[in-house]
Tab-separated table of C-alpha atoms in Angstrom:
chain	number	residue	atom	x	y	z
A	232	MET	CA	45.397	114.749	34.515
A	233	GLU	CA	42.172	116.750	34.922
A	234	ALA	CA	40.207	113.509	35.285
A	235	THR	CA	42.467	112.485	38.168
A	236	ILE	CA	41.898	115.850	39.835
A	237	LYS	CA	38.133	115.356	39.574
A	238	THR	CA	38.398	111.838	41.016
A	239	LEU	CA	40.600	112.926	43.920
A	240	LYS	CA	38.353	115.914	44.629
A	241	SER	CA	35.344	113.618	44.701
A	242	GLN	CA	37.125	111.239	47.096
A	243	TYR	CA	38.142	114.182	49.288
A	244	GLU	CA	34.586	115.522	49.416
A	245	ALA	CA	33.218	112.039	50.153
A	246	SER	CA	35.645	111.678	53.071
A	247	ARG	CA	34.334	114.760	54.933
A	248	ASN	CA	33.910	114.128	58.656
A	249	THR	CA	35.574	110.711	58.488
A	250	PRO	CA	38.849	109.630	60.115
A	251	SER	CA	40.496	109.470	56.675
A	252	GLU	CA	39.564	113.024	55.675
A	253	TYR	CA	43.052	114.411	56.240
A	254	LEU	CA	44.571	111.621	54.110
A	255	SER	CA	42.155	112.294	51.257
A	256	ALA	CA	42.901	116.001	51.556
A	257	MET	CA	46.639	115.362	51.347
A	258	HIS	CA	46.331	113.130	48.269
A	259	TYR	CA	44.129	115.695	46.544
A	260	ALA	CA	46.329	118.687	47.416
A	261	ASP	CA	49.471	116.768	46.427
A	262	PHE	CA	48.051	116.087	42.999
A	263	LEU	CA	47.016	119.722	42.570
A	264	LYS	CA	50.595	120.716	43.425
A	265	HIS	CA	51.953	118.071	41.038
A	266	ARG	CA	49.725	119.350	38.247
A	267	ASP	CA	50.935	122.933	38.695
A	268	VAL	CA	54.562	121.820	38.719
A	269	THR	CA	54.041	119.689	35.603
A	270	ILE	CA	51.934	122.107	33.571
A	271	HIS	CA	53.310	125.618	33.762
A	272	ASP	CA	50.158	127.669	33.265
A	273	GLY	CA	50.469	130.245	35.997
A	274	GLY	CA	49.368	128.082	38.914
A	275	THR	CA	45.783	127.265	37.997
A	276	HIS	CA	45.271	125.132	41.111
A	277	GLN	CA	47.627	126.790	43.610
A	278	MET	CA	44.967	128.558	45.654
A	279	GLU	CA	42.869	125.413	45.904
A	280	ALA	CA	45.951	123.419	46.942
A	281	ILE	CA	46.665	126.024	49.637
A	282	SER	CA	43.093	125.790	50.888
A	283	VAL	CA	43.105	121.977	50.987
A	284	TYR	CA	46.547	121.726	52.625
A	285	THR	CA	45.442	124.289	55.224
A	286	HIS	CA	42.310	122.259	55.930
A	287	ALA	CA	44.407	119.088	56.257
A	288	THR	CA	46.834	120.743	58.687
A	289	ASN	CA	43.921	121.997	60.796
A	290	LEU	CA	42.475	118.479	60.965
A	291	MET	CA	45.849	116.999	61.861
A	292	GLU	CA	46.515	119.657	64.505
A	293	ASP	CA	43.208	118.657	66.139
A	294	ILE	CA	44.242	114.987	66.080
A	295	TRP	CA	47.667	115.882	67.489
A	296	ARG	CA	46.130	117.923	70.331
A	297	THR	CA	43.746	115.061	71.166
A	298	LYS	CA	46.587	112.540	71.233
A	299	MET	CA	48.703	114.825	73.415
A	300	ALA	CA	45.810	115.340	75.844
A	301	ARG	CA	45.361	111.564	76.118
A	302	GLY	CA	49.086	110.942	76.520
A	303	GLU	CA	49.222	108.912	73.286
A	304	GLU	CA	52.222	108.622	70.984
A	305	THR	CA	52.411	111.249	68.259
A	306	ARG	CA	55.453	109.751	66.517
A	307	SER	CA	56.210	106.328	65.100
A	308	LEU	CA	59.477	106.230	67.014
A	309	SER	CA	59.475	106.782	70.737
A	310	SER	CA	62.188	109.436	70.841
A	311	PRO	CA	63.422	112.164	68.491
A	312	ASP	CA	66.840	110.573	68.873
A	313	ASP	CA	65.693	107.155	67.644
A	314	VAL	CA	67.306	106.151	64.390
A	315	LEU	CA	65.796	104.066	61.611
A	316	PRO	CA	68.568	101.466	61.447
A	317	ASP	CA	68.507	100.713	57.739
A	318	ARG	CA	68.588	104.381	56.666
A	319	GLY	CA	70.312	106.263	59.467
A	320	TYR	CA	67.624	108.970	59.638
A	321	VAL	CA	66.943	110.538	63.027
A	322	GLY	CA	63.605	111.733	64.452
A	323	LEU	CA	60.782	112.425	62.012
A	324	ASN	CA	63.260	112.179	59.143
A	325	ALA	CA	62.922	108.419	59.620
A	326	GLU	CA	59.374	108.813	58.256
A	327	LEU	CA	60.297	110.853	55.164
A	328	PHE	CA	59.822	107.947	52.786
A	329	PHE	CA	56.856	106.280	54.489
A	330	ASP	CA	53.533	106.332	52.698
A	331	TYR	CA	50.949	108.560	54.343
A	332	GLU	CA	49.084	105.712	55.982
A	333	SER	CA	52.295	104.638	57.778
A	334	LYS	CA	53.352	108.062	59.075
A	335	SER	CA	52.739	109.268	62.589
A	336	ILE	CA	50.581	112.349	63.106
A	337	GLU	CA	53.707	114.485	63.627
A	338	GLY	CA	55.236	113.024	60.463
A	339	MET	CA	52.066	113.903	58.572
A	340	LEU	CA	52.056	117.423	59.998
A	341	CYS	CA	55.632	117.985	58.849
A	342	THR	CA	54.770	116.591	55.426
A	343	ALA	CA	51.717	118.839	55.167
A	344	TYR	CA	53.508	121.978	56.335
A	345	THR	CA	56.434	121.478	53.963
A	346	SER	CA	54.078	120.749	51.067
A	347	LEU	CA	52.051	123.859	51.886
A	348	GLY	CA	55.298	125.817	52.108
A	349	LYS	CA	56.258	124.657	48.625
A	350	VAL	CA	52.938	125.791	47.171
A	351	TYR	CA	53.270	129.171	48.885
A	352	PHE	CA	56.794	129.444	47.466
A	353	MET	CA	55.540	128.608	43.951
A	354	SER	CA	52.892	131.303	44.457
A	355	ASN	CA	55.560	133.884	45.370
A	356	MET	CA	54.252	134.052	48.940
A	357	PHE	CA	57.684	133.671	50.458
A	358	GLU	CA	56.928	134.814	54.003
A	359	ARG	CA	54.065	132.335	54.287
A	360	ALA	CA	56.333	129.607	52.925
A	361	VAL	CA	58.879	130.347	55.640
A	362	GLU	CA	56.117	130.278	58.279
A	363	CYS	CA	55.110	126.800	57.115
A	364	TYR	CA	58.682	125.510	57.274
A	365	GLU	CA	59.076	127.020	60.744
A	366	GLU	CA	55.855	125.346	61.875
A	367	CYS	CA	57.215	122.014	60.684
A	368	LEU	CA	60.483	122.643	62.492
A	369	SER	CA	58.529	123.167	65.715
A	370	TYR	CA	57.836	119.403	65.606
A	371	ASP	CA	61.369	118.401	64.624
A	372	ARG	CA	64.117	121.014	64.393
A	373	ASP	CA	66.122	118.802	62.008
A	374	TYR	CA	63.383	117.849	59.535
A	375	LEU	CA	65.254	117.753	56.239
A	376	ASP	CA	62.447	118.847	53.949
A	377	ALA	CA	61.996	122.079	55.936
A	378	LEU	CA	65.641	123.079	56.212
């Protein structure tokens, strides 16, 4: 497990200032979170996960703002009321089970904020966890993982 953390950290550091930096950050932070959930040792990597998730959300917020300024789509589906026919999910919930590379920027932001919220919750930082869930809900008020 520690070898995987080192590999993902190396990939994350190598991706600095590239278009895939936020994806590398998410994969790295996700594994840090997974490690702390799997090995109950007092949250060895929680603060680093918080830092990396925060960095990823900042990068994605910049991408979102740029897309909005250009009038580009920020969701995979054109309307929050669109439904993924084979699953029945509405809005960004339709992206819940997509891999990161297939999610829209708003789907990634919701994923990042809910993941960050979970790490804050595991760290007993409950108010910050709630703030993260609320931030996610600002993109989609019905996002299941934040409710």
